[in-house]
mmCIF file of C-alpha atoms and ligand atoms in Angstrom:
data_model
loop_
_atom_site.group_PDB
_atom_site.id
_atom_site.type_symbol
_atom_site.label_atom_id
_atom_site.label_comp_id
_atom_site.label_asym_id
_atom_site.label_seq_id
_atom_site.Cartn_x
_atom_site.Cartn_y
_atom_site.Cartn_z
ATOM 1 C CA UNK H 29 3.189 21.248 16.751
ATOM 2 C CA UNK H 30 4.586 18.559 14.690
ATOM 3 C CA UNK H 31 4.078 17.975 11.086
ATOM 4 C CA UNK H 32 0.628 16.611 10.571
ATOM 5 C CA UNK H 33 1.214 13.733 7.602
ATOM 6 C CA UNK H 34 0.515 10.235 6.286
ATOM 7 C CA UNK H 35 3.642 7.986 5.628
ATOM 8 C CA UNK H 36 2.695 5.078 3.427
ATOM 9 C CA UNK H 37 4.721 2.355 4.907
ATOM 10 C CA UNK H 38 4.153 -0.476 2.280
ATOM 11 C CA UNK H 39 2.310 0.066 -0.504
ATOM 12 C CA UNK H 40 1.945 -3.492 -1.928
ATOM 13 C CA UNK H 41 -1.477 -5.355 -2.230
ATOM 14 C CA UNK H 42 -1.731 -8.894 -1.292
ATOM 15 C CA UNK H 43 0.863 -10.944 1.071
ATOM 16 C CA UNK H 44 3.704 -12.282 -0.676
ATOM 17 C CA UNK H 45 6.589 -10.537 -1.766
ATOM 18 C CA UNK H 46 9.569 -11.570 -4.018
ATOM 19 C CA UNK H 47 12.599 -10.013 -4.964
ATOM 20 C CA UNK H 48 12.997 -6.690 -5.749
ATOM 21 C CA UNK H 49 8.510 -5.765 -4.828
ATOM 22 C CA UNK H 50 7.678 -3.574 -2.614
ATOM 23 C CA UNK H 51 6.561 -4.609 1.231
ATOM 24 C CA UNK H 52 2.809 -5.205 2.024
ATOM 25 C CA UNK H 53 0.459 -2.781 3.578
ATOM 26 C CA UNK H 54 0.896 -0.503 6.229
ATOM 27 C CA UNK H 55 0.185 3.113 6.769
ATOM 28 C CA UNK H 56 1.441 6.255 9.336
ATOM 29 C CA UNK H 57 -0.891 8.751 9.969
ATOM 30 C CA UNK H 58 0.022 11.642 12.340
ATOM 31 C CA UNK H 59 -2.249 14.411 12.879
ATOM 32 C CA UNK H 60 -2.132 17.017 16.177
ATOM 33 C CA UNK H 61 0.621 15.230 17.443
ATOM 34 C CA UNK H 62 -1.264 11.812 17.658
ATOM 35 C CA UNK H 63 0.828 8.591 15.826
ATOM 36 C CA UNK H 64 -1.710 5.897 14.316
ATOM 37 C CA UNK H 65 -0.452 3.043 12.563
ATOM 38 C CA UNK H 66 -3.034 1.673 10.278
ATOM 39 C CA UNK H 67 -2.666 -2.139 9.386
ATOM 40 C CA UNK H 68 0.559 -4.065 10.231
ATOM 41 C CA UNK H 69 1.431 -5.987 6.919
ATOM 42 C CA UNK H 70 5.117 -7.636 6.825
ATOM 43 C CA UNK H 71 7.458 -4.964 7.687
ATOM 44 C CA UNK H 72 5.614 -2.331 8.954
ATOM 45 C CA UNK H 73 7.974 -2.375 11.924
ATOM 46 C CA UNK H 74 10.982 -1.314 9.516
ATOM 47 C CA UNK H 75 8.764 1.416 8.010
ATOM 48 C CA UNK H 76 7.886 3.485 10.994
ATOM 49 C CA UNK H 77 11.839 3.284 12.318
ATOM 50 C CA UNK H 78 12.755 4.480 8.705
ATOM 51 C CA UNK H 79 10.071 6.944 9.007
ATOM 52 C CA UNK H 80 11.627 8.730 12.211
ATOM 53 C CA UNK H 81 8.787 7.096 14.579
ATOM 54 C CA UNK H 82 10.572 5.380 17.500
ATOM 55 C CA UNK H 83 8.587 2.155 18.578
ATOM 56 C CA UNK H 84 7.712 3.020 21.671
ATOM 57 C CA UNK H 85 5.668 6.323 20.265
ATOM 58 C CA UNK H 86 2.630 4.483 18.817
ATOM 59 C CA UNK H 87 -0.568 6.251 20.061
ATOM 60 C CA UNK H 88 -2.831 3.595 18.474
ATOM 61 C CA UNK H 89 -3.357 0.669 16.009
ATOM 62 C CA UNK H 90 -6.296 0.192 13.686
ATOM 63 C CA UNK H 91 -6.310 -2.601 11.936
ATOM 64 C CA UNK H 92 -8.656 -2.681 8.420
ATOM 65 C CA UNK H 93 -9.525 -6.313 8.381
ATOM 66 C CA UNK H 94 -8.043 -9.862 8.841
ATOM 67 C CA UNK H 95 -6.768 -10.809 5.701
ATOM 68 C CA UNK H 96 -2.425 -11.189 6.193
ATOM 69 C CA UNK H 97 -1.465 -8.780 4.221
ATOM 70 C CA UNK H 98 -2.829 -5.749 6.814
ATOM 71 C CA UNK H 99 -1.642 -7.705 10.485
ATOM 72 C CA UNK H 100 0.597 -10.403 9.621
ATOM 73 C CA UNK H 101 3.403 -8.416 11.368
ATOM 74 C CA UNK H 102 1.283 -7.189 14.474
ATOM 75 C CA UNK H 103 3.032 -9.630 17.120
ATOM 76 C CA UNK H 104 6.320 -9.040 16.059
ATOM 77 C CA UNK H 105 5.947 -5.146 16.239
ATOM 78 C CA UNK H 106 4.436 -5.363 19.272
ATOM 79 C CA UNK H 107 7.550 -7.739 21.097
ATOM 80 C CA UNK H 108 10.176 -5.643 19.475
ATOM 81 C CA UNK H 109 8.434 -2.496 20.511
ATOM 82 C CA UNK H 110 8.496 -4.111 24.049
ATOM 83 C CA UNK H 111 12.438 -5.454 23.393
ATOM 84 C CA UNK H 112 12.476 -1.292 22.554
ATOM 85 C CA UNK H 113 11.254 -0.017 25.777
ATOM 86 C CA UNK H 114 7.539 -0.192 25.623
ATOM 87 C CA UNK H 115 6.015 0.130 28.881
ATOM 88 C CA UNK H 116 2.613 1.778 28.198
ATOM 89 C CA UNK H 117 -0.048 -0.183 26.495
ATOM 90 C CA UNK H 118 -0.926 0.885 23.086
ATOM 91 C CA UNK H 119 -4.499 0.604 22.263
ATOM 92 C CA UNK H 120 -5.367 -1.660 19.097
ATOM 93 C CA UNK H 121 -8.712 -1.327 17.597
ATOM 94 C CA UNK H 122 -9.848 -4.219 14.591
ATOM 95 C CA UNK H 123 -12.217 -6.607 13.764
ATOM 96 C CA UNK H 124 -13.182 -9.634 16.065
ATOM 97 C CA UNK H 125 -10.428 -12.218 16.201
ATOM 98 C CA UNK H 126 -7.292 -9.982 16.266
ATOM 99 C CA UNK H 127 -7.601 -11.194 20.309
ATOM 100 C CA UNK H 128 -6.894 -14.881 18.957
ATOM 101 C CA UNK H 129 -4.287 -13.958 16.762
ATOM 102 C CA UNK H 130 -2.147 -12.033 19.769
ATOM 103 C CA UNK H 131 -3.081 -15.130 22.147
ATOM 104 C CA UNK H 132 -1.347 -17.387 19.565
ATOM 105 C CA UNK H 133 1.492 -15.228 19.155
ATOM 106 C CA UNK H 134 2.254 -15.157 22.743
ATOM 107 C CA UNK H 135 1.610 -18.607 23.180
ATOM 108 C CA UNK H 136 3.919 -18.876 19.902
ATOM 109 C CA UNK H 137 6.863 -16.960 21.723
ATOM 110 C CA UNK H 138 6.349 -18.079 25.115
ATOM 111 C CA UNK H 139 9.726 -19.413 25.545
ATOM 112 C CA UNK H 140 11.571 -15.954 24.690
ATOM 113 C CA UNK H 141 9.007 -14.128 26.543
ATOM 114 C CA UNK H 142 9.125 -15.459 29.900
ATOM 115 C CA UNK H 143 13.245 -15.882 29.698
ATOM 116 C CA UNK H 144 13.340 -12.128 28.833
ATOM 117 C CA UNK H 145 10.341 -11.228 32.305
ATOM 118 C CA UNK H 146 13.134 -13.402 34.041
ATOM 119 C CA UNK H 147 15.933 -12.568 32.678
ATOM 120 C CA UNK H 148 15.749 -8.966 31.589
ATOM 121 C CA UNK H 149 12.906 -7.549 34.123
ATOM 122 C CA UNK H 150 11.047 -6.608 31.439
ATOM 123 C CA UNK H 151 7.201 -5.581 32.322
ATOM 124 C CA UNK H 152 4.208 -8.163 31.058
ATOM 125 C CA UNK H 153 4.195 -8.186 27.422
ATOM 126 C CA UNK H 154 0.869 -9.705 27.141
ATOM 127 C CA UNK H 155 -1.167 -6.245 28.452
ATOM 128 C CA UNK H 156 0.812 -3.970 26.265
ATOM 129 C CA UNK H 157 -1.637 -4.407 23.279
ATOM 130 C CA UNK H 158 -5.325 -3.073 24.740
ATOM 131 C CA UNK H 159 -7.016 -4.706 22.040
ATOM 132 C CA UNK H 160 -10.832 -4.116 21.455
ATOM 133 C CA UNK H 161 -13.700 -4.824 18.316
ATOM 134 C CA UNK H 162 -13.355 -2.147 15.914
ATOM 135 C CA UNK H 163 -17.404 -0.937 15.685
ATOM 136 C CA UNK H 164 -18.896 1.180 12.532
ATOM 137 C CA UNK H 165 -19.261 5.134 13.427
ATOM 138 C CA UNK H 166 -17.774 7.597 14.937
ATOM 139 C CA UNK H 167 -15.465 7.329 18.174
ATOM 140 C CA UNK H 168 -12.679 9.420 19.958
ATOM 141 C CA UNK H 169 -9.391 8.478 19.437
ATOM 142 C CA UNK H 170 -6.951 10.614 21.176
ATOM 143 C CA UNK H 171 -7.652 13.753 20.370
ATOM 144 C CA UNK H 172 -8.898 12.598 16.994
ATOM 145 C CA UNK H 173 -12.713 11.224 15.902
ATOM 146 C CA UNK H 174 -11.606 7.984 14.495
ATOM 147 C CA UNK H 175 -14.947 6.869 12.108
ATOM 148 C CA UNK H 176 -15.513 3.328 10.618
ATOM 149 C CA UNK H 177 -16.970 2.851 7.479
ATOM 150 C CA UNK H 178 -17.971 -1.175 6.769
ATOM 151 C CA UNK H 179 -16.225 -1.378 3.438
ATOM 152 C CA UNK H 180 -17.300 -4.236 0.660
ATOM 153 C CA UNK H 181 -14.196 -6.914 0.734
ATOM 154 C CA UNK H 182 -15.836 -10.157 0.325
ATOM 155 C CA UNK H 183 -15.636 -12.536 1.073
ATOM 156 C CA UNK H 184 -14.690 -10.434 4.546
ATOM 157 C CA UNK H 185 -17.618 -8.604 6.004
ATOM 158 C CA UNK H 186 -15.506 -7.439 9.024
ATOM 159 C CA UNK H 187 -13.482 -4.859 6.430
ATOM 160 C CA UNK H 188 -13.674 -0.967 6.772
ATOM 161 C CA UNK H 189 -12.333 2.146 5.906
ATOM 162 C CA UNK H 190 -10.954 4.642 8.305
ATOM 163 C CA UNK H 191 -11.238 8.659 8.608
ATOM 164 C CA UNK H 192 -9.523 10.525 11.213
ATOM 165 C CA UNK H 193 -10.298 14.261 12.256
ATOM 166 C CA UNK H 194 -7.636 16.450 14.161
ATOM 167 C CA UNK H 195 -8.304 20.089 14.546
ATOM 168 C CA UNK H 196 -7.018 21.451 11.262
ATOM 169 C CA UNK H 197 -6.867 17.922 8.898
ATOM 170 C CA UNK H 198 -8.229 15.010 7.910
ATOM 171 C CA UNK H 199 -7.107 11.474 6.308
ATOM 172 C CA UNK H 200 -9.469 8.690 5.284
ATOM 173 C CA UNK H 201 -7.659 5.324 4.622
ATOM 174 C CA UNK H 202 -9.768 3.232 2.290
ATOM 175 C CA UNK H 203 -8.976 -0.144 3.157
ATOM 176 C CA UNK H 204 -9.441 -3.234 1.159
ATOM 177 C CA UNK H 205 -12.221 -2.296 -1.071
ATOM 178 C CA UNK H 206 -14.296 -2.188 -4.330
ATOM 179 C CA UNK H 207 -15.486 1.008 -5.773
ATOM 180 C CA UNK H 208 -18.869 1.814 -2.947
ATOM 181 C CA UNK H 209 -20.763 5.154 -3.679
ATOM 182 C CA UNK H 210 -20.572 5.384 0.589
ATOM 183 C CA UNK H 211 -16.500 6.801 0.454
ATOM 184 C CA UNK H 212 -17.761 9.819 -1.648
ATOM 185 C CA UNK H 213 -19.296 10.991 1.324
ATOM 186 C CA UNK H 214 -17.275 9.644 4.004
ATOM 187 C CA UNK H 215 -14.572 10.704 2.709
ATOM 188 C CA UNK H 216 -16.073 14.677 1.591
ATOM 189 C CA UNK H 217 -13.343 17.420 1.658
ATOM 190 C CA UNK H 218 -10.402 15.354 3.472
ATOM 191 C CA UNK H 219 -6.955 16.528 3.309
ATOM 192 C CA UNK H 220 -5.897 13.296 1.482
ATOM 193 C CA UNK H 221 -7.709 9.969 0.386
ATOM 194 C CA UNK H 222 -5.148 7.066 0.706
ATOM 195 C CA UNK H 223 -7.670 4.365 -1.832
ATOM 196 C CA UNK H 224 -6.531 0.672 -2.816
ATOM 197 C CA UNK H 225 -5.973 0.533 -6.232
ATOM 198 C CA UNK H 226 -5.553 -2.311 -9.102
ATOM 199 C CA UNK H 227 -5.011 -1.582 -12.800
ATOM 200 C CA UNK H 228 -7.425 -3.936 -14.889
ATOM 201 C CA UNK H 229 -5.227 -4.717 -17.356
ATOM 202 C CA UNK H 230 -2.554 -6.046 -15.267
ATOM 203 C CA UNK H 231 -4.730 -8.341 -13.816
ATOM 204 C CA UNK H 232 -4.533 -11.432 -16.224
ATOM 205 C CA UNK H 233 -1.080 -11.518 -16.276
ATOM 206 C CA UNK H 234 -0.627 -11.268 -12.368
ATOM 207 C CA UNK H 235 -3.209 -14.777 -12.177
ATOM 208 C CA UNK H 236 -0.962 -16.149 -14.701
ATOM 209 C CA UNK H 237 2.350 -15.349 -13.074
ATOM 210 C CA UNK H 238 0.795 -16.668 -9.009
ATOM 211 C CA UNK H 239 0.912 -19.912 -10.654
ATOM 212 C CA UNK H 240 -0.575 -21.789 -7.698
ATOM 213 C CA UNK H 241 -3.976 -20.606 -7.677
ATOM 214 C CA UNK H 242 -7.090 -20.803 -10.047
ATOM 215 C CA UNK H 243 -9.586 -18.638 -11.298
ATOM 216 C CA UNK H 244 -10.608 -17.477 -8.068
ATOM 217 C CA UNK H 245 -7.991 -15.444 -7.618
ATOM 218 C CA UNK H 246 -9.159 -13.005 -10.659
ATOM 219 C CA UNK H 247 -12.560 -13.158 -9.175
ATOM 220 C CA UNK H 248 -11.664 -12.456 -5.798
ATOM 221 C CA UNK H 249 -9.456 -9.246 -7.220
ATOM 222 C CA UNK H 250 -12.368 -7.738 -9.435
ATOM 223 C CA UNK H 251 -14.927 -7.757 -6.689
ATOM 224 C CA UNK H 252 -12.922 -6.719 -3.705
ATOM 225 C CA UNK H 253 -10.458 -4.378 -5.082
ATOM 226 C CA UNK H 254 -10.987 -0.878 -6.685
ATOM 227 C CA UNK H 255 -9.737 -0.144 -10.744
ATOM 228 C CA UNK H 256 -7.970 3.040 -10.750
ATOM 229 C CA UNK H 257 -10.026 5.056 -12.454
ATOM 230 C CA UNK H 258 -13.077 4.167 -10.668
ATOM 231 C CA UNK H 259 -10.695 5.448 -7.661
ATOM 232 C CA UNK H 260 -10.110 8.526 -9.224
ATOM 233 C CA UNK H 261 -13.696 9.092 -9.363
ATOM 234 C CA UNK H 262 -14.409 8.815 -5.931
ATOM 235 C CA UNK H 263 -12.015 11.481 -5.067
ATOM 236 C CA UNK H 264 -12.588 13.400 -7.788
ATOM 237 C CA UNK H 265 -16.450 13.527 -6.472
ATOM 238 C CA UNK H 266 -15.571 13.355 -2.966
ATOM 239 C CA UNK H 267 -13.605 16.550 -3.301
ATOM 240 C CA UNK H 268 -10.551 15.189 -1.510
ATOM 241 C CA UNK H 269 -7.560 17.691 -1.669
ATOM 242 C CA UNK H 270 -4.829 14.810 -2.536
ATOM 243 C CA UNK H 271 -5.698 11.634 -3.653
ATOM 244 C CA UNK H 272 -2.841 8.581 -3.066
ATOM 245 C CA UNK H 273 -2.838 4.879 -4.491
ATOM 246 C CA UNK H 274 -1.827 1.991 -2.283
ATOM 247 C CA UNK H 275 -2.137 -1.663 -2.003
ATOM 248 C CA UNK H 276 -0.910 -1.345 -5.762
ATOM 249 C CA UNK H 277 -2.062 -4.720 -7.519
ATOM 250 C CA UNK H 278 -0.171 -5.852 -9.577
ATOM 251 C CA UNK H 279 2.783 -4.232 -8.628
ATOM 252 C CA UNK H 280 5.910 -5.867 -9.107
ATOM 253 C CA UNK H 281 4.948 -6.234 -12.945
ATOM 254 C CA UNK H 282 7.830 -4.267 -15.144
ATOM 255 C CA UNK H 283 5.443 -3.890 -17.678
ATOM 256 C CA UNK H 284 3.141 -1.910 -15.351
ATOM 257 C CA UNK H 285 4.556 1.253 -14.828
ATOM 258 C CA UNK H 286 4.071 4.578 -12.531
ATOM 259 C CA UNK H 287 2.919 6.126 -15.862
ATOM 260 C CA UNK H 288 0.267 3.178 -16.426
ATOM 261 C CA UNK H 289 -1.298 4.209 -12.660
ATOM 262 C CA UNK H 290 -1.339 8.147 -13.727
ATOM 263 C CA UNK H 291 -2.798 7.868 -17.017
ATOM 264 C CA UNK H 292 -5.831 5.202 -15.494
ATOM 265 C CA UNK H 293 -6.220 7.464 -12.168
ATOM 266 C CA UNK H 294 -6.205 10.896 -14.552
ATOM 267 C CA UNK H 295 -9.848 8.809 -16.201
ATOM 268 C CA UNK H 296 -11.423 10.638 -13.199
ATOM 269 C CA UNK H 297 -8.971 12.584 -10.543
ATOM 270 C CA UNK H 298 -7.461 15.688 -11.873
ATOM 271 C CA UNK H 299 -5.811 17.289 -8.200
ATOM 272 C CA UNK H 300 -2.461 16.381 -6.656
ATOM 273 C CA UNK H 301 -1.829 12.691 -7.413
ATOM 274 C CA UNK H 302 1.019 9.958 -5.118
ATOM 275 C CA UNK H 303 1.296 6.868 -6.893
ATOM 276 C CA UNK H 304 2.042 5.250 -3.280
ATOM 277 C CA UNK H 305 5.480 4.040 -3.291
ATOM 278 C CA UNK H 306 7.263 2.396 0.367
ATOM 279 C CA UNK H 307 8.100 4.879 2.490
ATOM 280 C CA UNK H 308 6.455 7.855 0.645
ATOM 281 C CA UNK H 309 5.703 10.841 3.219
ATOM 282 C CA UNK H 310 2.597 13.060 2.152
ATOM 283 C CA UNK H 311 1.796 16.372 4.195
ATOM 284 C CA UNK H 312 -1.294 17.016 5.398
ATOM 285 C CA UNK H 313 -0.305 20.900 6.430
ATOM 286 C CA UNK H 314 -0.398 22.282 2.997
HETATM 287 ZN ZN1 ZN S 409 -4.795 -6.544 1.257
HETATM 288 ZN ZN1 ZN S 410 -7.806 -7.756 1.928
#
């Protein structure tokens, strides 16, 4: 049996990236030999080749909610997936409205994709993504139970949190969230706990550096995003066996370092810590 893992695939929080920052968020989880991407921020399609997972392997998709940052890059993994050899549809489970967004994105490509049906014999593209309404509770995925937990991301109220089962292990993916008392229990003795994270103090500057935005940006950051140490908390109560950050905000702040996410995280987790960093592999079989 292969190796059962999560692969964090880009670790950044929000959508825009600059030189030399990380790539936005996207996450690998494989468990009994089942391959679930979760979220398809810009260049998650990048991340799973550089993570040994050939396109054309995806079991499943779950995507965490509709903000960019977590399906921006959906389409585009999807027709170079296809360009790849695709020819089985891949379920894709998220909130209502991913449908609209792969409508447009055919509609968007039309041209390429009907010269390549002609052209290339390539199958439909357009049934290749099964999509269908991510729901709260507990559902079989494979030959995982997938459960949804409705996060708290305002102003999104379609936002969860993710826990797979396999046989042997078990990964909970936080989403976008702030700190909720419900992820101690959903997330209860898993093998890791992948949580958002933002460091407080980092926050000011970050609003000051955007530069095109207002106060609502610092708003919308401390009530829908999770301080690291209130992180550690969770896991620390939940009784997780490794805790890792992603969707690091800020990250691409040289004054915020790896050592600034320990010491904030330590507040309340004292297990096996993974400041999330692109491309970081964690086992699961340990
Ligand atoms: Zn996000
Ligand atoms: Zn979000």
């Amino acid at each position: 049996m292969s190796e059962n893992r999560v692969v964090l695939l880009g670790t950044k929080g929000g959508p825009a990236i600059r030189p030399g920052t990380r790539m936005p968020t996207s996450s690998l989880v494989q468990i009994d030999g089942f391959t679930v991407l979760v979220d398809a921020g810009l260049g998650c399609t990048r991340g799973l080749c550089d993570a040994g997972v050939a396109l054309t392997d995806l079991d499943a998709i779950v995507i965490t909610h509709l903000h960019s940052d977590h399906y921006l890059e959906l389409g585009p993994l999807f027709h170079t997936a296809w360009t790849a050899g695709l020819n089985k549809p891949v379920p894709v489970i998220g909130p209502d409205g991913l449908d609209r967004y792969w409508q447009g994105f055919l509609a968007s490509m039309e041209f390429d994709i009907s010269l390549r049906l002609r052209d290339e014999g390539r199958p439909e593209l357009a049934p290749l993504a099964e999509i269908s309404v991510i729901a709260e509770g507990a559902q079989a995925l494979g030959p995982l139970t997938m459960k949804v937990l409705r996060n708290a991301h305002p102003p999104i109220e379609d936002s969860f949190a993710l826990r797979f089962d396999g046989g042997t292990c078990s990964a909970v993916i936080s989403g976008d969230t702030a700190p909720i008392p419900e992820m101690v229990p959903f997330a209860e003795g898993a093998d890791i706990l992948v949580h958002e994270a933002m460091l407080s103090a980092g926050i000011e500057a970050l609003c000051a550096r955007v530069g095109n935005g207002d106060d609502r940006l610092r708003i919308h950051l401390e009530r829908s995003h999770a301080p690291a140490d209130q992180v550690g908390r969770i896991a620390q109560e939940a009784g997780v066996k490794q805790l890792a950050l992603n969707h690091l905000v800020p990250c691409d702040d040289p004054n915020f370092t790896e050592t600034h996410w320990r010491d904030e995280t330590r507040r309340g987790w004292s297990g096996p810590l993974f400041i999330g960093t692109d491309g970081m592999a964690i086992s699961l079989d340990t």
